[in-house]
Structure formats: structure tokens, C-alpha cells
Coordinates of C-alpha atoms in Angstrom, one line a residue:
M25 CA 101.0 143.8 125.0
G26 CA 103.3 141.4 123.1
T27 CA 104.1 139.4 126.3
R28 CA 100.4 139.1 127.0
D29 CA 99.7 137.8 123.4
E30 CA 102.5 135.2 123.8
R31 CA 101.0 134.1 127.1
T32 CA 97.5 133.9 125.7
T33 CA 98.8 131.9 122.7
A34 CA 100.6 129.5 124.9
L35 CA 97.5 129.0 127.0
Y36 CA 94.8 128.7 124.4
G37 CA 96.5 127.7 121.1
N38 CA 99.7 128.1 119.1
R39 CA 100.9 130.9 116.8
F40 CA 100.6 128.7 113.7
L41 CA 96.8 129.0 113.9
T42 CA 97.2 132.5 112.4
E43 CA 100.8 132.4 111.0
E44 CA 102.3 130.3 108.2
V45 CA 104.2 127.3 109.2
P46 CA 108.0 127.0 108.6
S47 CA 108.4 125.8 105.0
T48 CA 111.2 127.6 103.2
V49 CA 113.9 128.6 105.6
F50 CA 115.4 126.9 108.6
P51 CA 113.6 128.3 111.7
D52 CA 115.5 130.6 114.0
T53 CA 113.7 129.3 117.1
G54 CA 111.9 126.2 118.1
M55 CA 108.5 125.5 119.7
S56 CA 107.1 123.3 122.4
P57 CA 106.6 119.6 121.7
T58 CA 102.9 119.9 122.0
D59 CA 102.8 122.8 119.5
T60 CA 105.0 120.8 117.1
M61 CA 102.8 117.8 117.3
R62 CA 99.6 119.8 116.7
M63 CA 101.1 121.6 113.8
L64 CA 102.1 118.4 112.1
G65 CA 98.7 116.8 112.9
E66 CA 96.9 119.8 111.3
D67 CA 98.9 119.3 108.2
L68 CA 98.4 115.5 108.0
A69 CA 94.7 115.9 108.6
L70 CA 94.4 117.2 105.0
E71 CA 95.8 113.9 103.6
G72 CA 93.6 111.0 102.3
D73 CA 92.1 108.5 104.7
P74 CA 94.2 105.3 104.7
M75 CA 91.0 103.3 105.3
R76 CA 89.6 104.5 102.0
N77 CA 92.8 104.0 100.1
L78 CA 92.0 101.0 97.9
A79 CA 95.0 101.8 95.6
T80 CA 97.8 100.9 97.9
F81 CA 99.0 97.3 98.5
V82 CA 100.9 98.6 101.6
T83 CA 99.6 97.7 105.1
T84 CA 97.7 100.6 106.7
W85 CA 96.8 98.8 110.0
M86 CA 98.5 96.7 112.6
E87 CA 97.5 95.5 116.1
P88 CA 98.2 97.8 119.0
E89 CA 100.7 95.2 120.4
A90 CA 102.6 95.3 117.1
Q91 CA 102.6 99.0 117.1
R92 CA 104.1 99.1 120.5
I93 CA 106.9 96.7 119.4
I94 CA 107.6 99.1 116.5
A95 CA 107.5 102.2 118.7
E96 CA 109.8 100.7 121.4
N97 CA 112.4 99.6 118.8
L98 CA 112.7 102.4 116.3
H99 CA 116.1 103.3 117.8
R100 CA 117.7 99.9 116.9
N101 CA 120.0 100.0 113.9
F102 CA 119.5 96.7 112.3
I103 CA 122.8 96.6 110.5
D104 CA 124.7 96.8 113.8
H105 CA 124.8 93.1 114.5
A106 CA 127.5 93.4 117.1
E107 CA 125.3 95.5 119.4
Y108 CA 122.0 94.0 118.3
P109 CA 122.6 90.3 117.6
I110 CA 119.1 89.2 118.6
S111 CA 117.6 91.4 115.9
A112 CA 119.9 89.7 113.4
E113 CA 118.9 86.3 114.7
I114 CA 115.2 87.2 114.3
E115 CA 115.8 88.3 110.7
Q116 CA 117.2 84.8 110.0
R117 CA 114.3 83.2 111.8
C118 CA 112.0 85.0 109.4
V119 CA 114.1 83.9 106.4
R120 CA 114.0 80.3 107.5
M121 CA 110.2 80.4 108.1
L122 CA 109.8 81.9 104.6
A123 CA 112.1 79.3 103.1
D124 CA 109.8 76.6 104.7
L125 CA 106.7 78.4 103.5
F126 CA 108.1 78.5 100.0
H127 CA 109.1 74.8 100.1
A128 CA 112.9 75.2 99.9
P129 CA 114.5 71.8 99.6
G130 CA 117.2 72.3 102.2
E131 CA 119.5 74.8 103.8
T132 CA 119.2 78.2 102.2
T133 CA 119.9 81.9 102.7
G134 CA 118.3 85.2 102.3
C135 CA 117.9 88.7 103.9
R136 CA 115.5 91.5 104.8
T137 CA 115.4 94.4 102.5
Q138 CA 113.8 97.8 102.2
G139 CA 110.7 96.5 100.4
S140 CA 110.6 94.3 97.3
S141 CA 112.5 97.0 95.3
E142 CA 115.8 96.3 97.1
A143 CA 115.0 92.6 97.1
I144 CA 114.5 92.6 93.3
M145 CA 117.7 94.6 92.8
L146 CA 119.7 92.2 94.9
G147 CA 118.1 89.1 93.4
A148 CA 118.7 90.3 89.9
L149 CA 122.3 91.2 90.7
S150 CA 122.8 87.7 91.9
L151 CA 121.4 86.4 88.6
K152 CA 123.8 88.6 86.8
W153 CA 126.9 87.6 88.8
K154 CA 126.0 83.9 88.6
W155 CA 125.6 84.2 84.8
K156 CA 129.1 85.9 84.7
E157 CA 130.5 83.0 86.7
R158 CA 129.2 80.4 84.3
R159 CA 130.3 82.4 81.2
Q160 CA 133.8 83.1 82.5
A161 CA 134.2 79.4 83.4
A162 CA 133.3 78.6 79.8
G163 CA 135.7 81.2 78.4
E164 CA 132.7 83.2 77.0
P165 CA 132.3 87.0 76.9
V166 CA 130.2 88.7 79.6
D167 CA 129.4 92.0 78.0
R168 CA 125.8 91.6 76.8
P169 CA 123.7 90.3 79.6
N170 CA 119.9 90.4 79.1
L171 CA 116.9 89.8 81.5
V172 CA 113.5 88.5 80.2
F173 CA 110.3 89.6 81.9
G174 CA 106.7 90.5 80.8
G175 CA 105.1 93.9 80.6
D176 CA 103.1 93.0 83.8
V177 CA 106.1 93.6 86.1
H178 CA 106.7 96.4 88.5
V179 CA 108.7 99.3 87.2
V180 CA 111.7 98.3 89.4
W181 CA 112.6 95.6 87.0
E182 CA 113.2 98.2 84.3
K183 CA 115.1 100.3 86.8
F184 CA 117.4 97.4 87.6
C185 CA 118.2 96.9 83.9
R186 CA 119.0 100.6 83.5
Y187 CA 120.9 101.0 86.7
F188 CA 123.1 97.9 86.2
D189 CA 123.6 97.8 82.5
V190 CA 121.4 94.8 81.5
E191 CA 119.4 94.6 78.3
P192 CA 115.6 94.4 79.3
R193 CA 113.7 92.0 77.0
I194 CA 110.2 93.0 77.8
I195 CA 107.4 90.7 76.5
P196 CA 104.3 92.7 75.5
L197 CA 100.8 91.9 76.7
G198 CA 97.7 92.0 74.7
V199 CA 94.0 92.7 74.9
D200 CA 92.5 90.0 77.2
K201 CA 96.0 88.7 77.9
Y202 CA 97.4 90.2 81.0
T203 CA 100.2 87.8 82.0
I204 CA 102.9 85.8 80.2
G205 CA 103.6 82.1 79.6
P206 CA 106.2 79.8 78.1
D207 CA 105.3 80.5 74.5
D208 CA 105.9 84.2 75.1
V209 CA 109.2 83.7 76.9
A210 CA 110.8 81.3 74.4
P211 CA 111.7 83.7 71.6
Y212 CA 113.6 85.9 74.0
L213 CA 116.1 83.4 75.5
D214 CA 119.7 83.0 74.4
E215 CA 123.1 82.4 75.9
N216 CA 123.2 85.9 77.4
T217 CA 120.0 85.7 79.3
I218 CA 120.9 86.0 83.0
G219 CA 117.4 84.9 84.1
V220 CA 113.6 85.1 83.6
A221 CA 111.3 87.0 86.0
A222 CA 107.8 85.8 86.5
V223 CA 105.2 87.7 88.6
L224 CA 103.0 86.1 91.4
G225 CA 100.1 88.5 91.6
T226 CA 100.6 91.4 89.2
T227 CA 99.8 94.9 90.3
F228 CA 97.5 95.4 87.2
T229 CA 95.0 92.6 87.6
G230 CA 96.3 90.5 90.5
H231 CA 96.9 87.3 88.5
M232 CA 100.1 85.2 88.2
D233 CA 102.2 84.4 85.2
D234 CA 102.3 80.8 84.0
I235 CA 105.2 80.0 86.3
V236 CA 104.8 76.2 85.9
G237 CA 104.9 76.5 82.2
I238 CA 107.9 78.8 82.2
N239 CA 109.7 76.5 84.6
Q240 CA 109.2 73.6 82.2
L241 CA 110.4 75.7 79.3
L242 CA 113.6 76.5 81.1
L243 CA 114.1 72.8 81.9
D244 CA 113.7 72.0 78.3
V245 CA 116.1 74.7 77.2
R246 CA 118.7 73.4 79.8
R247 CA 118.2 69.8 78.3
D248 CA 118.1 70.7 74.7
R249 CA 120.4 73.7 74.4
G250 CA 122.7 73.4 77.5
L251 CA 121.6 76.8 78.8
D252 CA 120.9 76.8 82.6
I253 CA 118.6 79.9 82.8
P254 CA 117.3 80.5 86.3
L255 CA 113.8 81.7 87.2
H256 CA 113.2 84.4 89.8
V257 CA 109.6 84.8 91.2
D258 CA 108.5 88.3 92.0
G259 CA 106.1 87.5 94.8
A260 CA 106.0 91.1 96.1
S261 CA 102.2 91.0 96.3
G262 CA 101.4 87.3 96.0
G263 CA 104.1 85.6 98.2
F264 CA 102.0 86.0 101.3
V265 CA 98.7 85.2 99.5
W266 CA 99.3 82.0 97.4
P267 CA 100.6 79.8 100.2
F268 CA 97.5 80.4 102.2
L269 CA 94.7 80.7 99.6
Y270 CA 96.1 78.3 97.0
P271 CA 98.5 76.0 98.9
D272 CA 98.4 73.4 96.2
S273 CA 99.4 75.8 93.4
R274 CA 103.0 75.2 92.4
W275 CA 105.0 78.4 91.8
D276 CA 107.7 78.3 94.4
F277 CA 110.8 76.2 95.1
R278 CA 108.8 73.0 94.3
L279 CA 109.7 74.0 90.7
E280 CA 113.3 73.2 89.9
Q281 CA 114.4 76.3 88.0
V282 CA 113.0 78.7 90.6
R283 CA 116.2 79.9 92.3
S284 CA 115.1 83.0 94.2
I285 CA 111.9 84.6 95.4
N286 CA 111.2 88.2 96.7
V287 CA 108.2 89.1 98.8
S288 CA 107.0 92.3 100.4
G289 CA 106.4 92.0 104.1
H290 CA 104.7 95.4 104.0
K291 CA 102.0 94.3 101.7
Y292 CA 100.1 91.1 102.4
G293 CA 102.7 90.2 105.0
L294 CA 100.7 92.7 107.1
V295 CA 103.6 94.9 108.3
Y296 CA 103.9 98.7 108.0
P297 CA 106.4 99.9 105.3
G298 CA 109.0 99.2 104.6
I299 CA 110.1 95.6 104.8
G300 CA 110.8 93.1 102.1
W301 CA 112.5 89.7 101.9
L302 CA 114.7 87.9 99.4
V303 CA 115.0 84.1 99.8
F304 CA 117.2 81.8 97.7
R305 CA 116.5 78.2 96.9
E306 CA 120.0 77.1 98.0
T307 CA 123.0 78.9 99.6
S308 CA 124.9 78.5 96.4
D309 CA 122.3 80.6 94.4
L310 CA 123.6 83.6 96.1
A311 CA 126.7 85.0 94.2
Q312 CA 129.4 85.2 96.9
D313 CA 131.1 88.1 95.2
L314 CA 128.1 90.2 96.3
V315 CA 128.6 89.5 100.0
F316 CA 130.8 91.9 101.9
Y317 CA 132.6 91.2 105.1
E318 CA 133.3 94.2 107.2
N319 CA 134.6 94.9 110.7
Y320 CA 133.1 98.4 110.9
L321 CA 131.5 98.1 114.3
G322 CA 133.8 95.7 116.1
K323 CA 132.6 92.4 114.8
T324 CA 133.0 90.8 111.4
D325 CA 129.6 90.7 109.7
A326 CA 128.5 89.5 106.3
T327 CA 126.4 92.1 104.5
F328 CA 124.3 91.7 101.3
T329 CA 122.4 94.9 100.9
L330 CA 122.2 98.1 98.9
N331 CA 121.5 100.0 102.1
F332 CA 123.4 100.2 105.4
S333 CA 121.8 101.8 108.4
T334 CA 118.1 100.9 108.8
G335 CA 115.7 100.3 111.6
A336 CA 115.2 96.9 113.1
A337 CA 111.5 97.6 114.1
M338 CA 109.9 96.2 111.0
V339 CA 111.9 93.0 111.2
L340 CA 110.6 92.5 114.7
A341 CA 107.1 93.4 113.5
Q342 CA 107.3 90.8 110.8
Y343 CA 108.4 88.1 113.3
Y344 CA 105.5 89.2 115.6
N345 CA 103.0 88.5 112.7
F346 CA 104.6 85.2 111.9
V347 CA 104.3 83.8 115.5
R348 CA 101.1 85.7 116.3
L349 CA 99.2 84.4 113.2
G350 CA 100.9 81.3 112.0
R351 CA 99.6 79.4 109.0
E352 CA 96.1 79.3 110.5
G353 CA 95.9 83.0 111.1
Y354 CA 97.2 84.1 107.8
T355 CA 94.9 81.7 106.0
Y356 CA 91.9 83.2 108.0
V357 CA 93.0 86.8 107.1
M358 CA 93.5 86.0 103.4
T359 CA 90.3 84.1 103.2
Q360 CA 88.3 86.9 104.8
M361 CA 89.7 89.4 102.2
Q362 CA 89.0 87.0 99.4
Q363 CA 85.4 86.5 100.5
N364 CA 84.8 90.3 100.6
A365 CA 86.5 90.7 97.2
R366 CA 84.1 88.1 95.7
V367 CA 81.1 90.0 97.2
L368 CA 82.3 93.3 95.7
A369 CA 82.9 91.6 92.3
A370 CA 79.3 90.3 92.5
N371 CA 77.9 93.6 93.5
L372 CA 79.7 95.4 90.6
R373 CA 78.3 92.9 88.1
D374 CA 74.8 93.2 89.5
T375 CA 74.8 97.0 88.7
G376 CA 74.9 96.1 85.1
R377 CA 77.6 98.7 84.4
F378 CA 80.8 96.7 84.9
E379 CA 82.8 93.7 83.6
V380 CA 84.9 92.1 86.3
I381 CA 88.3 90.8 85.1
G382 CA 89.5 87.3 85.8
D383 CA 87.9 86.6 89.2
D384 CA 87.5 83.0 88.2
A385 CA 91.2 82.5 88.3
E386 CA 93.8 82.5 91.1
Q387 CA 94.1 86.1 92.0
L388 CA 95.1 88.5 94.8
P389 CA 92.2 89.7 97.1
L390 CA 91.2 92.6 94.8
V391 CA 88.7 93.4 92.1
A392 CA 89.8 94.6 88.6
F393 CA 86.9 95.9 86.6
R394 CA 86.0 98.1 83.7
L395 CA 82.9 99.6 82.2
A396 CA 80.7 97.3 80.1
G397 CA 78.3 98.2 77.3
D398 CA 77.4 101.8 76.4
H399 CA 78.6 104.6 78.7
V400 CA 78.5 107.8 76.8
G401 CA 80.6 110.8 77.9
Y402 CA 82.8 109.3 80.5
D403 CA 85.3 106.4 81.2
E404 CA 87.0 104.7 84.2
S405 CA 89.2 107.7 84.9
D406 CA 86.1 109.9 85.4
I407 CA 84.7 107.3 87.8
A408 CA 87.9 107.3 89.8
W409 CA 87.8 111.1 90.1
Q410 CA 84.1 111.3 90.9
L411 CA 84.3 108.6 93.5
S412 CA 87.1 110.5 95.2
A413 CA 85.4 113.8 95.0
E414 CA 82.1 112.6 96.3
R415 CA 83.1 110.0 99.0
G416 CA 86.8 110.1 99.4
W417 CA 87.5 106.6 98.0
M418 CA 90.9 106.3 96.4
V419 CA 90.5 103.7 93.5
P420 CA 93.1 103.9 90.7
A421 CA 92.2 104.0 87.0
Y422 CA 95.0 103.1 84.6
T423 CA 95.8 101.7 81.2
L424 CA 97.6 98.4 80.8
P425 CA 101.1 98.0 79.5
P426 CA 101.8 97.5 75.7
D427 CA 100.3 95.9 73.7
A428 CA 97.2 96.3 75.9
Q429 CA 97.6 100.1 76.2
D430 CA 94.0 100.7 74.9
V431 CA 92.5 98.8 77.9
K432 CA 91.7 100.9 80.9
I433 CA 90.6 99.4 84.1
L434 CA 89.8 100.2 87.8
R435 CA 91.2 98.2 90.6
A436 CA 90.0 98.0 94.2
L437 CA 92.1 96.3 96.8
V438 CA 90.1 94.5 99.5
K439 CA 92.2 94.6 102.6
E440 CA 92.1 93.3 106.2
T441 CA 90.3 96.4 107.5
M442 CA 87.6 96.4 104.9
S443 CA 84.3 95.0 106.3
R444 CA 81.3 93.6 104.5
A445 CA 79.4 96.8 105.3
Q446 CA 82.1 98.9 103.7
V447 CA 82.1 96.6 100.6
D448 CA 78.4 97.3 100.2
R449 CA 78.9 101.1 100.9
L450 CA 81.7 101.2 98.3
T451 CA 79.3 99.5 95.7
E452 CA 76.6 102.1 96.4
D453 CA 79.1 105.0 96.2
I454 CA 80.5 103.7 92.8
E455 CA 76.9 103.5 91.6
E456 CA 76.2 107.1 92.8
A457 CA 79.3 108.4 91.1
C458 CA 78.2 106.8 87.8
K459 CA 74.7 108.4 88.2
T460 CA 76.4 111.7 88.7
L461 CA 78.4 111.2 85.5
D462 CA 75.3 110.1 83.6
L463 CA 73.9 113.6 84.2
K464 CA 76.9 115.8 83.9
G465 CA 79.2 113.8 81.6
G466 CA 83.0 113.3 82.1
A467 CA 85.2 115.0 84.5
H468 CA 87.2 118.1 83.6
P469 CA 90.7 117.4 82.3
K470 CA 92.1 119.1 85.4
E471 CA 90.0 116.8 87.6
R472 CA 91.1 113.7 85.6
R473 CA 94.7 114.6 86.3
Q474 CA 94.1 114.3 90.0
A475 CA 92.7 110.8 89.8
K476 CA 95.1 108.0 91.0
T477 CA 96.7 106.2 88.0
G478 CA 99.6 104.3 89.6
T479 CA 99.4 100.5 90.2
G480 CA 102.5 99.7 92.3
Y481 CA 102.0 101.4 95.7

């Protein structure tokens, strides 16, 4: 009977339709490839729908041709330049193209990274090492470095400071003040400041810090106080948006004190995770003490990385996008997203329920909004939960950093895959969620805890 059951299961299904899947101990026996694939597929079917995930900045769709390139190159270990020199060359092609996009004045250097988190770690490490070089050359101590940035940064900046023993000087925000400028930065600067970080496209509201003003402040400080404090631009989200939507906006290497820029290829670079980029203004802006030369795989290679082995597939996918789209294609994609974001903003205003935040300024293709007027019994977190429960949309609700911690907002990213019809449907679904809350009041605390609250996906 047992043999017959096994044959029947193999013919019509798999045993995990009625048995628990392996989850606590290493399995004694394996299973067929088809059964394994089906078992995983059944698990993943219970996850959220990426098409309705308006919280994540990370790319959730690529063209079939790009997907094929990725699938056919997952086995290539990018770090093995001796065996895969073309992958290394394609990385440098991408760096040179980004340097051109960001208006680097001449020959420069940079590298691919595992998202902007690694790029920020490496860029900030170079700030620290270059500061040490300057201090040691002047016979000054190097035991109290600090880094200045606003409360609108991604948490990775605080991680860097904690991991690498740098004092974080965090500039607070304020109600109706969601970015920082030169007047905010000035009191925090001294001879121990390794650099200032400014954000191009915050994860909170999608706006940019006053990078032009901060650059001018640093030029004035260099002239008046003899302190050469570099500026790093965190373009994780905005580095692939501003060059195409706002090409005349000056935030990049056109500003003299901007010495390094990071950008996430897996956000508006339109590549699957995880790929990031770090580009320096000039080759000399990379601290050479951080570059390692090794002969591990039969050829001497220079490495500047926190990781070692990693796949080449996403580097190739990024290059595919660069040559597939070019400036014209990226401009088209970004403009289409911006147009739909503006429609969503107008729709939300027209409901009479919401205030849209800062869509008259340069901004990422997103809508940041909050309840306006009287809304008894519920807030933005309740809307996020109700919208998810009723229609499956994932829209985060969160409070802003100090000193704007009493401000709670919702944020909807409008991405390449979101059509005008979906924008209208989302508006209707938000309105229906509010009508439900009008009748029943706020969500249960347990439901609220399940609503998305993070901003930096």
C-alpha cells in the first residue's frame, strides 16, 4: 500500500500537499526538482505582490532580455578578474558612463558595490582616510573624527559612524522642514569634520538637500578657516532621476566640493537588487590606503570593497540598461513616472482628505501625503493597514526624524510598471479605505503593527 501511495503522489502531486515542509532539521532525503520548485512556489505565493508594493524603491521588473542576461551569468564571480576580465571591463565602462552623467571634470575612478549601503561605507571610509592624511601631514591628532549629515539620511550613515568609530553630528529636521541647508550645517563643522553628507532624493519625502548652498558654505569655510571639508552626495535614490528630470539642476561634480557620489543601480537605475555604484570626482579622492592589491587568483588585482565574492550578473544588467536606454530612454521612463505621480497627487487632493507634501519642488517620482482637516478616530497608519487589508496595496506610513517626529505621512512610489489606470484604481482604493475607517474607526493595535513603517527599502 505504501508503494502505491508513493506512486500516486509522484503521479498526481507531492507529499508536501499534506505534510509539513522541511523547516527545522536538515532533511534526510531529497526530492525531485519539480517537487522542490512547486513547494517553494507555494510558499512564495503567500508573499505580497511586487506590483502593489509602493513602499520599495527597489526595482521589481526588468525586460525579458535583461532577465535572460542575468540568468545566464549568475555563475560568474565578479571578483575573479583573472578569469572574467570582460566583466571587470564592463564595470569600468559603467563607472565611466556614470562619471560622465555626473559631470566629472576629468579622469576618475569608482566601483560597483552591493547596493548604496556598501557604496556609502566605502565613500565615507575614504573621507575618513583622506582627513587622516591631511591631519597627519599637518602634525595634528586624528583621534576625534566627526561626520555631519541631516536627519533625512538613510540609517546606513549612522551605521557607518558606529561601525568605524566616527562621531555622527546629526542635524535635526523640523515641522515643514524635511531637508537641510548651509545654515543648518555651519554650526557643526570643525577641524575634525571628515566630510558632509547631503541627500539627493530623501526616502522620507523625495526631496533634495540644498546641495548648492552647502557646497558654497564649504568653499567659504575653506577660504576663511583653511578647512578643506569635502561633500559626499548620497544619490542612492536620486542619482538616476535628477540627470534626466532636472538636467540643469546643479548637485553633482559641477560643484567644486562634491568629491564623491553614490547611487543605487537597483533603484531608479532599473536593475534588480543588489547593485550600487560609488564614483569619485578625481582619482586622488580615493584614499589609496584603502585599495588592496592581491594575487589570490593568479593575477594581481586592485580591490576596493567590503565584500569579496559576488555575482557579475547585475553589473551586466546595469550595462544592458545603459546601452539599451541611453539618456533618451531613461528620460522617457523617468518622465512617465513623474507624470503618473502628478496625477496621483492631484487625485488625492481632489478627494479633499489629503495634503500633498512638496510636489511643487524637485522630487523623486513619488507622492508624500498626509491627512488634512478633521479625521476623527484614525490616522495615516490606519489607512496603510486598511488599504493593505482591503486591496493588497503596500503603502508605508511613518513618522519623520527628530525634530519632526510628530509629523506622520504616507508615501506612494510611482514606478515604471504603474499605469495611469492603476493610479486611478489606487486613488479609488485609498478613498474606499478611508470610507471604511469613517464607519469603523481606527485599526486595532495588532493590525497597526502589521502596516509598513520603513522608508529605506
